[in-house]
PDB file of C-alpha atoms in Angstrom:
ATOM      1  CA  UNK A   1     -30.788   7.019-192.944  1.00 95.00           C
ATOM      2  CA  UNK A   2     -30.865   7.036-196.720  1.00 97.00           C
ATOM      3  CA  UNK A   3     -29.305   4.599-198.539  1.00 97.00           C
ATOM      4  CA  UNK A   4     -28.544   3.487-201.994  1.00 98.00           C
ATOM      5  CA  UNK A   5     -27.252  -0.233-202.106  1.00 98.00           C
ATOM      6  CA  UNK A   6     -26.083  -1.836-205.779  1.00 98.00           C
ATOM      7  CA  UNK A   7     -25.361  -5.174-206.789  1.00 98.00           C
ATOM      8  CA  UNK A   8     -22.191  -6.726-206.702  1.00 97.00           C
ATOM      9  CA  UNK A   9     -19.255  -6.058-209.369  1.00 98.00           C
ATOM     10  CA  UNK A  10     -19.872  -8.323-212.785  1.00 98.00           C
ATOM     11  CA  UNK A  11     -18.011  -9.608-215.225  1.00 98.00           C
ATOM     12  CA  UNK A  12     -19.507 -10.609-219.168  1.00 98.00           C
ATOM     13  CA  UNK A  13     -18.385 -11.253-222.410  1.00 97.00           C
ATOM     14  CA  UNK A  14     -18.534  -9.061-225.146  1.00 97.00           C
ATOM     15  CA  UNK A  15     -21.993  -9.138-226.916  1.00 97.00           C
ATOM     16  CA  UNK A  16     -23.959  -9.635-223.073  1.00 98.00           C
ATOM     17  CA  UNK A  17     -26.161  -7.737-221.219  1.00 98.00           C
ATOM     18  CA  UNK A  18     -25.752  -6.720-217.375  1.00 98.00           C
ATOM     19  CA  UNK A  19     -28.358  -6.083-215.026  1.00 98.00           C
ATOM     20  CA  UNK A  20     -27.618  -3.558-212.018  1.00 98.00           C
ATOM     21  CA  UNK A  21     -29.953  -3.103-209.244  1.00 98.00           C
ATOM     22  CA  UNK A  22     -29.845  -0.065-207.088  1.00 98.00           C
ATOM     23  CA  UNK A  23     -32.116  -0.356-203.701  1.00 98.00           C
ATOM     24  CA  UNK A  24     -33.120   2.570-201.684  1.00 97.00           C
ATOM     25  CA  UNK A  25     -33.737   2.473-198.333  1.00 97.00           C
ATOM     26  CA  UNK A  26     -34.607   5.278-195.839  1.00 97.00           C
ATOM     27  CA  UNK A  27     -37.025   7.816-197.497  1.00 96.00           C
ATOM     28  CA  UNK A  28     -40.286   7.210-199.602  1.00 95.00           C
ATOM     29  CA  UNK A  29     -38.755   6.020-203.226  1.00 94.00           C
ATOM     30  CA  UNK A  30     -41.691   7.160-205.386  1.00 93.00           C
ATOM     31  CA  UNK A  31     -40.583  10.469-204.624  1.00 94.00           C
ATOM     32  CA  UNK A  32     -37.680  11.242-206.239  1.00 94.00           C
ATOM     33  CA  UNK A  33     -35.515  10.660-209.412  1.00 95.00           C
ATOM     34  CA  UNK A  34     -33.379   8.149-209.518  1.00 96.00           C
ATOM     35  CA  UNK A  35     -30.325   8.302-212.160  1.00 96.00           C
ATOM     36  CA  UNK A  36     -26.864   6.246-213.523  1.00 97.00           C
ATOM     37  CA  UNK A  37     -23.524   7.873-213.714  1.00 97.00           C
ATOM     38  CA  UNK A  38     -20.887   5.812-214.980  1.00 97.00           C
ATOM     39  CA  UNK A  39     -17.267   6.278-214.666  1.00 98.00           C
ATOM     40  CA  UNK A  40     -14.775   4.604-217.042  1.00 97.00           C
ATOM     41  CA  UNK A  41     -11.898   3.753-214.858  1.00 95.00           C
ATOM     42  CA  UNK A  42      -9.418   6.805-214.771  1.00 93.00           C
ATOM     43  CA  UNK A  43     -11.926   9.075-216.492  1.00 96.00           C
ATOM     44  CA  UNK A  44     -15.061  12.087-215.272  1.00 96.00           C
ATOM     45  CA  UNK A  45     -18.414  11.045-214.396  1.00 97.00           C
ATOM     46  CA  UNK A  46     -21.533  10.790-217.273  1.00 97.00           C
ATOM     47  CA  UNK A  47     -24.555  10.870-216.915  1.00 96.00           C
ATOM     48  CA  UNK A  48     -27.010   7.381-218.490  1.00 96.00           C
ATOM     49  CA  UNK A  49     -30.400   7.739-217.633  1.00 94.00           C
ATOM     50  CA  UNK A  50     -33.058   9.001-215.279  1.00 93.00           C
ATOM     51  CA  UNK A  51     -35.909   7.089-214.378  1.00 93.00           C
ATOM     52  CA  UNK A  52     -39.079   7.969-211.968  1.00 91.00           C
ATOM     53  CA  UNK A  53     -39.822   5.878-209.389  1.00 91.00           C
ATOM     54  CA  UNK A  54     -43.737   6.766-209.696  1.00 89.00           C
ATOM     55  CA  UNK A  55     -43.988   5.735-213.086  1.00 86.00           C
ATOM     56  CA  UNK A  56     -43.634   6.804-216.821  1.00 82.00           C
ATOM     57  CA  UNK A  57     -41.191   6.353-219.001  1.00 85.00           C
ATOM     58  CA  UNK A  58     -37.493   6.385-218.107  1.00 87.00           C
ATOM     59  CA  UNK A  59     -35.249   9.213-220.735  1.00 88.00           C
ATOM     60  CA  UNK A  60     -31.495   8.009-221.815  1.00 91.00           C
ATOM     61  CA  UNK A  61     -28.516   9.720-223.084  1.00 92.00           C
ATOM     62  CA  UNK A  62     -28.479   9.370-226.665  1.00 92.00           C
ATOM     63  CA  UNK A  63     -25.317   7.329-226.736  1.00 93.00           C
ATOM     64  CA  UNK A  64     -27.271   4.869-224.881  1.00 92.00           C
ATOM     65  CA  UNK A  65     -30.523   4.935-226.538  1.00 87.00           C
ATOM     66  CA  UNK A  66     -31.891   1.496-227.417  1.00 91.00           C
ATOM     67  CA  UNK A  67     -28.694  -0.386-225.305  1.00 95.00           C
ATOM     68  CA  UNK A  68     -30.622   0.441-222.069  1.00 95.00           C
ATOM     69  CA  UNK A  69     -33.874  -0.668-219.971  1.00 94.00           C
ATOM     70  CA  UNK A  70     -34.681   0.973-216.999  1.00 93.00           C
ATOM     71  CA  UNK A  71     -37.299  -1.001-214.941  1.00 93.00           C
ATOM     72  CA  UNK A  72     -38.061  -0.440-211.298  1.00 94.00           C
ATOM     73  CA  UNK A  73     -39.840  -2.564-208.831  1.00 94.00           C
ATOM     74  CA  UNK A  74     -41.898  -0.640-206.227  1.00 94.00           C
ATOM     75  CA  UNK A  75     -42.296  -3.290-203.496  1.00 95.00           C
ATOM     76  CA  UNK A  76     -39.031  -3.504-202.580  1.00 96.00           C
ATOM     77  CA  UNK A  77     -37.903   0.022-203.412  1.00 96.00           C
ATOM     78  CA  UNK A  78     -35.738  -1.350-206.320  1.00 97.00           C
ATOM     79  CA  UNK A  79     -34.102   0.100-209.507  1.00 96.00           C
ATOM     80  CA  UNK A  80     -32.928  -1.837-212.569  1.00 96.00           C
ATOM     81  CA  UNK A  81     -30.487  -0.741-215.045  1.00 96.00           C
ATOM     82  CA  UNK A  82     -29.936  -3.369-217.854  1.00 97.00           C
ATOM     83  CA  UNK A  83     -27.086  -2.480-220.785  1.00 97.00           C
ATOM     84  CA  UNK A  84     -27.135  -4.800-223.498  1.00 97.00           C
ATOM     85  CA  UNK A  85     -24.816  -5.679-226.489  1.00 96.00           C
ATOM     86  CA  UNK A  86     -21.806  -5.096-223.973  1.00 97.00           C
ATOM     87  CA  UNK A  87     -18.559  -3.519-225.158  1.00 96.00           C
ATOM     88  CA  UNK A  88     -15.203  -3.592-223.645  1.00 96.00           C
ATOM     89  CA  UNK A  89     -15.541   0.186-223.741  1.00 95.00           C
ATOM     90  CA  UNK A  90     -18.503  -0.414-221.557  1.00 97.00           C
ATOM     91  CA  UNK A  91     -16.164  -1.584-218.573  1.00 98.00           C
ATOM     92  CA  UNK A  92     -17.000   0.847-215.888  1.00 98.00           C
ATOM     93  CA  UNK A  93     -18.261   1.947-212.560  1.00 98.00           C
ATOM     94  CA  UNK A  94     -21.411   2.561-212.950  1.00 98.00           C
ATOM     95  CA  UNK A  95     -23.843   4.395-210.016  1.00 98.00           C
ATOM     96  CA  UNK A  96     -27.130   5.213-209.176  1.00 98.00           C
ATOM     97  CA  UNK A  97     -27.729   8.686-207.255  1.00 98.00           C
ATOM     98  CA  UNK A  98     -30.814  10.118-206.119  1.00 97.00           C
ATOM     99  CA  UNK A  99     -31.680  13.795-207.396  1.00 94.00           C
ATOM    100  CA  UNK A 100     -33.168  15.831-204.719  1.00 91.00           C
ATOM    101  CA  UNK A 101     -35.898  17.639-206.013  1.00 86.00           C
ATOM    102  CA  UNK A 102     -34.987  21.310-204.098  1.00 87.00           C
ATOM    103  CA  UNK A 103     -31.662  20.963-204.853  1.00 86.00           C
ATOM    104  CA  UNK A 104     -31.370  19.744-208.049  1.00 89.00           C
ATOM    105  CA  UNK A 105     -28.495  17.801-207.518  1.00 93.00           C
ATOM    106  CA  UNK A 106     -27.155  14.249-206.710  1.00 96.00           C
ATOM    107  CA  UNK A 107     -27.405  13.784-202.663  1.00 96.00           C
ATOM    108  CA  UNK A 108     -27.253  10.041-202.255  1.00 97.00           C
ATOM    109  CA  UNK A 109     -25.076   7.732-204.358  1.00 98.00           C
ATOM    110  CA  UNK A 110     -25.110   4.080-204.481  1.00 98.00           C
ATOM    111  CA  UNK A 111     -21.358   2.661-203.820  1.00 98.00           C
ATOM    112  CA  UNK A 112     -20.663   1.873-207.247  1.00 98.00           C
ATOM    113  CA  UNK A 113     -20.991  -1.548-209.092  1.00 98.00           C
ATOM    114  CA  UNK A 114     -18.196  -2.516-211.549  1.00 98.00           C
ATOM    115  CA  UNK A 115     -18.713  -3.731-214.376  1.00 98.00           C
ATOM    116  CA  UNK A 116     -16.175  -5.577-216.592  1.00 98.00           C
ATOM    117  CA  UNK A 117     -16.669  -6.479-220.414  1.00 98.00           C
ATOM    118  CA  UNK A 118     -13.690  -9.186-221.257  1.00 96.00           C
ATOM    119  CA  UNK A 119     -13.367 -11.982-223.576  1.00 93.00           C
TER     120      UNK A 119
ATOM    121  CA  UNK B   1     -25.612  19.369-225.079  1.00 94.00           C
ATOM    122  CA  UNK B   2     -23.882  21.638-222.713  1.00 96.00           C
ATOM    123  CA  UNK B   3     -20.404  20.961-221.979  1.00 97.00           C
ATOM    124  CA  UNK B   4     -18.922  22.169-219.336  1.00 98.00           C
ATOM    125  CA  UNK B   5     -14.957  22.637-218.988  1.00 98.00           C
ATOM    126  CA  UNK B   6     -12.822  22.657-215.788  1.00 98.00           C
ATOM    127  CA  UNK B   7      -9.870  24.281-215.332  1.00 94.00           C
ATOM    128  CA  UNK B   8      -7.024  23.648-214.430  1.00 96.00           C
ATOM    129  CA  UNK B   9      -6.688  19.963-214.922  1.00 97.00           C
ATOM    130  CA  UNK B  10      -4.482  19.512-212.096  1.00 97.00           C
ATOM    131  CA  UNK B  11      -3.732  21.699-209.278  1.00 97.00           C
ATOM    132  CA  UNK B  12      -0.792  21.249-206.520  1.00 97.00           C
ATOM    133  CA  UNK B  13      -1.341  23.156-203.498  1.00 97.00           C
ATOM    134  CA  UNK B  14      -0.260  22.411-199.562  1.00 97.00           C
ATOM    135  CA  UNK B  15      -2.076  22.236-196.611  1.00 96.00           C
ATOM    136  CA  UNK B  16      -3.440  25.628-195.829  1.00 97.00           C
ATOM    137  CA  UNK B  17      -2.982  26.969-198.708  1.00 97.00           C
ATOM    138  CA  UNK B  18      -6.797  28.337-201.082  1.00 98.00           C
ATOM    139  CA  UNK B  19      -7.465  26.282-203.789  1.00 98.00           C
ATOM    140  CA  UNK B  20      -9.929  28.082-207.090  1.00 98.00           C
ATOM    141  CA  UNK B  21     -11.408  25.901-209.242  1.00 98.00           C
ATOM    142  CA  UNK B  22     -12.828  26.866-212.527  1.00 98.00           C
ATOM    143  CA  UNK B  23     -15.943  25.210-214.508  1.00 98.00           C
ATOM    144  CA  UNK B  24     -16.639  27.432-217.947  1.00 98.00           C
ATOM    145  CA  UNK B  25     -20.203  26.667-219.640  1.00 98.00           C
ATOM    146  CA  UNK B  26     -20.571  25.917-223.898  1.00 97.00           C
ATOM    147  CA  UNK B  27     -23.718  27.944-223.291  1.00 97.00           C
ATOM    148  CA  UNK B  28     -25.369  29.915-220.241  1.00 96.00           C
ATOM    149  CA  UNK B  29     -26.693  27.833-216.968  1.00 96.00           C
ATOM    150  CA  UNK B  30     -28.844  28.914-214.570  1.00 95.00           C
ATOM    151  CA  UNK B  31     -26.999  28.502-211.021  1.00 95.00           C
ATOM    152  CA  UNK B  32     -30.080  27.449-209.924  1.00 95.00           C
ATOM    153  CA  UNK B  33     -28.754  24.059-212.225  1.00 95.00           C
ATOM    154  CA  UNK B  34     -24.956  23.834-211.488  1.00 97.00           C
ATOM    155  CA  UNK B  35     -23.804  21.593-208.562  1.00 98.00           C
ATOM    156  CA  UNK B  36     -20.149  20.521-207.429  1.00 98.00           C
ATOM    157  CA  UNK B  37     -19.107  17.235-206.140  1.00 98.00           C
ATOM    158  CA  UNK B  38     -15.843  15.808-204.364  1.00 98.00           C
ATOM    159  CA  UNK B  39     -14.765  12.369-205.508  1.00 98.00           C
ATOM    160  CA  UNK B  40     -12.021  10.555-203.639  1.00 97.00           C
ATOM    161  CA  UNK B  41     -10.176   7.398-204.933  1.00 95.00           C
ATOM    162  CA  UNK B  42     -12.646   4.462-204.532  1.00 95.00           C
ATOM    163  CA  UNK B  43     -15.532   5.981-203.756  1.00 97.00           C
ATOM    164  CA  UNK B  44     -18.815   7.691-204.846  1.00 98.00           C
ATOM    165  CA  UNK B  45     -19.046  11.485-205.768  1.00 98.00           C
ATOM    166  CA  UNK B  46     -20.451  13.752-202.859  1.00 98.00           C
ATOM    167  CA  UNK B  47     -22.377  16.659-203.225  1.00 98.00           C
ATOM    168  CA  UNK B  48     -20.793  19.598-201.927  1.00 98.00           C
ATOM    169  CA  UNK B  49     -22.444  22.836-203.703  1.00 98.00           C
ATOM    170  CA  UNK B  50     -25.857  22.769-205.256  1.00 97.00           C
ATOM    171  CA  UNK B  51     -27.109  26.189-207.153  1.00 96.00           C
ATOM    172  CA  UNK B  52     -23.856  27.188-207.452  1.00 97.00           C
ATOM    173  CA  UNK B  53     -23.488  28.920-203.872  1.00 97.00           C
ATOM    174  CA  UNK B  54     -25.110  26.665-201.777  1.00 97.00           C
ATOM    175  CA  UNK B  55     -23.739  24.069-199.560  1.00 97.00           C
ATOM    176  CA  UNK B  56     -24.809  20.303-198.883  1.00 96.00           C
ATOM    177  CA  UNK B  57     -25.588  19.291-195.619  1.00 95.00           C
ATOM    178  CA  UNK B  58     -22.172  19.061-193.421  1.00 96.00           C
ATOM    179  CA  UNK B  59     -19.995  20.817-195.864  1.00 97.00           C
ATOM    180  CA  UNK B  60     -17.908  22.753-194.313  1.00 97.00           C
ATOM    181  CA  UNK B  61     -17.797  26.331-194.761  1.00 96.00           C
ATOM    182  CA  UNK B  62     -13.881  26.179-195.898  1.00 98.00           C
ATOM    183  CA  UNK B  63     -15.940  25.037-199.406  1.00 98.00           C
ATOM    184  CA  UNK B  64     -17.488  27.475-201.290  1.00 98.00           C
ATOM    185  CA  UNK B  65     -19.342  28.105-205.004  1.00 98.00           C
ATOM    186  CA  UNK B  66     -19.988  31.001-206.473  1.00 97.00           C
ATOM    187  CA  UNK B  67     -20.872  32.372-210.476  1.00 97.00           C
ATOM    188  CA  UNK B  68     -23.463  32.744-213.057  1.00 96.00           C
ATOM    189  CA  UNK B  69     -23.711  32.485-216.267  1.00 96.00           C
ATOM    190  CA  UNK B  70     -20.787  30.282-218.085  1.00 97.00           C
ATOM    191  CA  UNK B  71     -18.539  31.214-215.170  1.00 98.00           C
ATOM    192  CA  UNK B  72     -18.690  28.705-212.065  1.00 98.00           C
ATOM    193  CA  UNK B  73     -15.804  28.720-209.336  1.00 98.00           C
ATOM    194  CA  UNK B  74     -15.274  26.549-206.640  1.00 98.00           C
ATOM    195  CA  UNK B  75     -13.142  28.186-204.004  1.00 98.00           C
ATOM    196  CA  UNK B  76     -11.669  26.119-200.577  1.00 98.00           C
ATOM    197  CA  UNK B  77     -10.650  28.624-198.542  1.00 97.00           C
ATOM    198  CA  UNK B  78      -7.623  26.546-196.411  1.00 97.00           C
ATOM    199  CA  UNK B  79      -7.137  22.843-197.357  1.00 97.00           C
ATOM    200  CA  UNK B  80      -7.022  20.420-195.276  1.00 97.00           C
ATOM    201  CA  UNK B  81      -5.493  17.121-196.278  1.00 96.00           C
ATOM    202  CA  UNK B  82      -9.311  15.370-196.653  1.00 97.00           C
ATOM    203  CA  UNK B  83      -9.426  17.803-199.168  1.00 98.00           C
ATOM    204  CA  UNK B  84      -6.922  16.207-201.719  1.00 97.00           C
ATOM    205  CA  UNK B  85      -9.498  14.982-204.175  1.00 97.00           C
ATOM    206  CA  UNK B  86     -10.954  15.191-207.747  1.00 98.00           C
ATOM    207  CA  UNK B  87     -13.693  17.980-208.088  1.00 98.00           C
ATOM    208  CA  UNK B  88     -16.634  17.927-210.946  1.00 98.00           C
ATOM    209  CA  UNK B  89     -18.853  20.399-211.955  1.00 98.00           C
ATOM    210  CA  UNK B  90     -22.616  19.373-213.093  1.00 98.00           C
ATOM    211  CA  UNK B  91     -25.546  20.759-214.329  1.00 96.00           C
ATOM    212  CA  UNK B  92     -29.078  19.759-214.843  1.00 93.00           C
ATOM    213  CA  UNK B  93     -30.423  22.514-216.814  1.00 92.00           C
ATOM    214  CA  UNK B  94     -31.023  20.187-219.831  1.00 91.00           C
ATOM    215  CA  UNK B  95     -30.974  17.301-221.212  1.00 90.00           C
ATOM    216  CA  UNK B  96     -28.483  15.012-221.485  1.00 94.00           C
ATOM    217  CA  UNK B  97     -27.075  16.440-218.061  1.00 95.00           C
ATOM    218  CA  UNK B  98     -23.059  16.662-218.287  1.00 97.00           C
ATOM    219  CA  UNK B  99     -20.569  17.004-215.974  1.00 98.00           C
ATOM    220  CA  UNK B 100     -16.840  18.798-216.579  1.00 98.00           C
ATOM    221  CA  UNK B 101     -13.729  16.534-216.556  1.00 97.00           C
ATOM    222  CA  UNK B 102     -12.940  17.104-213.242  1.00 98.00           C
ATOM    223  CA  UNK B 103      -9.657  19.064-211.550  1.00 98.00           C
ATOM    224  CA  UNK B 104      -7.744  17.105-209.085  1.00 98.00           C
ATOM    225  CA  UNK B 105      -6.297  18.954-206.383  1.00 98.00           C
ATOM    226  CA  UNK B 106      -3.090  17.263-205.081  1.00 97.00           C
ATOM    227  CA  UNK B 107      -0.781  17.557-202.321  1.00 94.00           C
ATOM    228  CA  UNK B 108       2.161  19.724-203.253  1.00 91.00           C
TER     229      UNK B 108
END
């Protein structure tokens, strides 16, 4: 069955960077999109980034332009999303979710990985 | 960037009872773009509606989505109390993709 497994909850200092992993299992991963949704606690959803799995270069919300890396590793089905110059704004929920490529929407989320900015 | 506004912000409804939910486009969205997803406390967003009308695979068919345009609904015919939940509207038609605020649907 498809699955999207994340990386344990985190907690950095102001200033930091976080890397979040998001590992799909159950389908072929080069074949579809792979984005991050985060969710400030007691707040909607928004959308981060989309990357391809394949290959080329990942796009980024504007707000998040030059504060995020997207990387992915292909031999273990694995996505990286890496936020730097944390924020305590930046403490979040933040998910990965597969785009279905018929649908056009978000079929398979990761559960989540919580991130915490504190001093 | 298209932003998309649900409506209302709260709704309190009982068992039974048919719940409308509204999401209202800046600018027009092709339903081919505009998906719905249920979010309960603790947990990820599920797809319930994709192209506006469509359901996800094991939705049942008390769930439904219709619209065009700027106009989206989500309509649940008779609640059942799984159904207490926050509901968000999406689309993908461009870039950055947005989602509405949400409308949580509580127990009356």
């Amino acid at each position: 069955q498809v699955q999207l497994v994340q990386s344990g909850a985190e907690v950095k200092k102001p200033g930091a960077s976080v890397k979040v992993s998001c590992k799909a299992s159950g389908y072929t991963f080069t074949r579809y999109y792979i984005h991050w949704v985060r969710q400030v606690p007691g707040q909607g959803l928004e959308w981060m980034s989309i990357i391809n799995p394949s290959g080329g270069s990942p796009s980024f919300a504007q707000k998040f332009q030059g504060r995020v890396t997207m990387t992915r590793d292909t031999s273990t089905s694995t996505v990286y999303m890496e936020l730097s110059s944390l924020k305590s704004d930046d403490t979040a929920m933040y998910y990965c979710a597969r785009l279905q490529e018929t649908w056009l929407a978000f079929d398979y989320w990761g559960q989540g990985t919580l991130v915490t900015v504190s001093s | 960037e298209i932003v998309l506004t649900q409506s209302p912000g709260t709704l309190s409804l009982s068992p039974g009872e048919r719940a409308t939910l509204s999401c209202r486009a800046s600018q027009s969205v092709s339903s081919t773009y505009l998906a719905w997803y249920q979010q309960k406390p603790g947990r990820a967003p599920r797809l319930l509606i994709y192209g506006a009308s469509s359901r996800a695979t094991g939705i049942p068919d008390r769930f439904s989505g219709s619209g065009s345009g700027t106009d989206f609904t989500l309509t649940i015919s008779r609640l059942e109390p799984e159904d207490f939940a926050v509901y968000y509207c999406q689309q993908c038609a461009t870039s950055p993709l947005t989602f509405g605020g949400g409308t949580k649907v509580e127990i009356k």
